[in-house]
Short mmCIF file of C-alpha atoms in Angstrom, two decimals:
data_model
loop_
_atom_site.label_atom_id
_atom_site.label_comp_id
_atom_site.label_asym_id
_atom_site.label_seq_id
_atom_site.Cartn_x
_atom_site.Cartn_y
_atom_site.Cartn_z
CA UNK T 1 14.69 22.91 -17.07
CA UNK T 2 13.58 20.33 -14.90
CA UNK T 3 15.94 17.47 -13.98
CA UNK T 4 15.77 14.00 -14.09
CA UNK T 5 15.15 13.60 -10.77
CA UNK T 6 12.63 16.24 -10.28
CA UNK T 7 10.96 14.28 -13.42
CA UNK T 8 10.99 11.13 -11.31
CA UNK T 9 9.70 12.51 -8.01
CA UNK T 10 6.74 14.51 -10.35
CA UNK T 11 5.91 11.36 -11.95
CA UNK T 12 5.63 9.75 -8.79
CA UNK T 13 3.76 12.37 -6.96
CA UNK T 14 0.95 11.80 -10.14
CA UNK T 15 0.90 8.08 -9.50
CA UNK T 16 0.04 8.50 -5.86
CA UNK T 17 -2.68 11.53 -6.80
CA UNK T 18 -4.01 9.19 -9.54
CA UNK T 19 -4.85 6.72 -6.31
CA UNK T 20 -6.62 9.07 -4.21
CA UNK T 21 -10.32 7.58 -5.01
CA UNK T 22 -8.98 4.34 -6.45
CA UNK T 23 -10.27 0.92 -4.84
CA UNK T 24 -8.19 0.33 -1.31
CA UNK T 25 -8.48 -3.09 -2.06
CA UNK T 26 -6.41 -3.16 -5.55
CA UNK T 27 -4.32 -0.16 -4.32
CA UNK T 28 -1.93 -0.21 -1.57
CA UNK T 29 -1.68 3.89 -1.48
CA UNK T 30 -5.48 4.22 -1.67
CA UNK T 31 -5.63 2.32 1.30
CA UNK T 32 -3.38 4.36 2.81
CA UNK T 33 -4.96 7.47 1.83
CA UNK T 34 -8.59 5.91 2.48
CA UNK T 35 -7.52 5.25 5.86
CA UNK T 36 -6.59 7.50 8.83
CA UNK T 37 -3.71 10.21 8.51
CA UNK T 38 -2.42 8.12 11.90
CA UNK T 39 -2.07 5.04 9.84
CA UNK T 40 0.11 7.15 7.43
CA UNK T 41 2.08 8.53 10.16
CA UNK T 42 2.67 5.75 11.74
CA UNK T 43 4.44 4.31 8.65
CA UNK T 44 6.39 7.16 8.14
CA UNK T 45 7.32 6.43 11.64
CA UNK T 46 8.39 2.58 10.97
CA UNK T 47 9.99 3.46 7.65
CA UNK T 48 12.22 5.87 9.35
CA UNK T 49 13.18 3.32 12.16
CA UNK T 50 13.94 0.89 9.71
CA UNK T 51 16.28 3.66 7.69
CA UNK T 52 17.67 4.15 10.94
CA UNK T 53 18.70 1.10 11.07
CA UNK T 54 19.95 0.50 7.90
CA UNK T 55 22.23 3.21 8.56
CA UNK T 56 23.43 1.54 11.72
CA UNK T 57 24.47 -1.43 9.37
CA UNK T 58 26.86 -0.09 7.61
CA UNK T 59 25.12 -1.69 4.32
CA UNK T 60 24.58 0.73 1.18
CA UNK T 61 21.72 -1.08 -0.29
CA UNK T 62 19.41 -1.55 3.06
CA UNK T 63 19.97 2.31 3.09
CA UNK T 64 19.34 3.15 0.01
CA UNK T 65 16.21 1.20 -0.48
CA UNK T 66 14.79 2.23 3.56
CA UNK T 67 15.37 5.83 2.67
CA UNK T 68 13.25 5.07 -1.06
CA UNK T 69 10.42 4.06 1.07
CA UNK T 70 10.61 6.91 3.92
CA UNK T 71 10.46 8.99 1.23
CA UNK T 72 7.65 7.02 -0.52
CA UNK T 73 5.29 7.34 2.47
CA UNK T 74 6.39 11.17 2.72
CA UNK T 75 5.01 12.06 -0.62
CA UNK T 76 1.89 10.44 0.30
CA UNK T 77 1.53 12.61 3.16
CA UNK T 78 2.23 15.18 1.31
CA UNK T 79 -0.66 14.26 -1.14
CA UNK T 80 -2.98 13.94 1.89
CA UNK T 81 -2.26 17.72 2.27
CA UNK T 82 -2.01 18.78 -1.14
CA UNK T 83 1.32 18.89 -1.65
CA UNK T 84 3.84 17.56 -3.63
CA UNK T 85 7.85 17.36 -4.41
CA UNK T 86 7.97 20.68 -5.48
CA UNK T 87 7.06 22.59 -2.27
CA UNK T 88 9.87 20.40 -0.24
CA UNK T 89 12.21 21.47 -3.17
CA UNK T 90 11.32 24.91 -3.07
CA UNK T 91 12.19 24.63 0.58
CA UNK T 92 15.23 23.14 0.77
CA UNK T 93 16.55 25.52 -2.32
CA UNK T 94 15.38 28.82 -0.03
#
C-alpha cells in the first residue's frame, strides 16, 4: 500500500514529467529542464544554502518551506535522469 506521502511525491514527480516538452516560457520546470543540467544544479545548490540557513534561524516555517523547495529542484534532477521518488525511497529503505 502506498502512503500518503509516497502518493504526494508520485504525483509530483508526474507534474514535473508532464513539463518535460512543455513551453519554457509558460512553465517554470520546462525551463529548467530546457535549459542546462548546470542551471539545475546550481539551484539545487542555492536552495540548499538557503535551507541552510533556515536551519541556522531557528524558525520552523523558513525550514520547512527551504527544505520543500531543495527537494523540489531534486526531483527535477532526478527527472533529467529518469528517475523519480521511488528509486531515492528504495534507497534509503535498503
Amino acid at each position: 500500500m502506498k502512503t500518503g506521502l509516497y502518493q504526494s511525491l508520485e504525483r509530483i514527480a508526474a507534474v514535473i514529467e508532464s513539463r518535460k516538452g512543455a513551453d519554457p516560457r509558460n512553465s517554470y520546470v520546462a525551463g529548467l529542464l530546457a535549459g542546462s543540467e548546470d542551471a539545475v544544479l546550481k539551484k539545487i545548490g542555492e536552495e540548499a544554502t538557503e535551507t541552510v540557513l533556515a536551519g541556522k534561524s531557528g524558525k520552523r516555517l523558513p525550514l520547512v518551506r527551504e527544505t520543500a523547495d531543495l527537494w523540489f529542484h531534486c526531483m527535477i534532477l532526478l527527472a533529467r535522469h529518469g528517475l523519480g521518488p521511488g528509486d531515492v525511497l528504495a534507497e534509503l529503505h535498503r
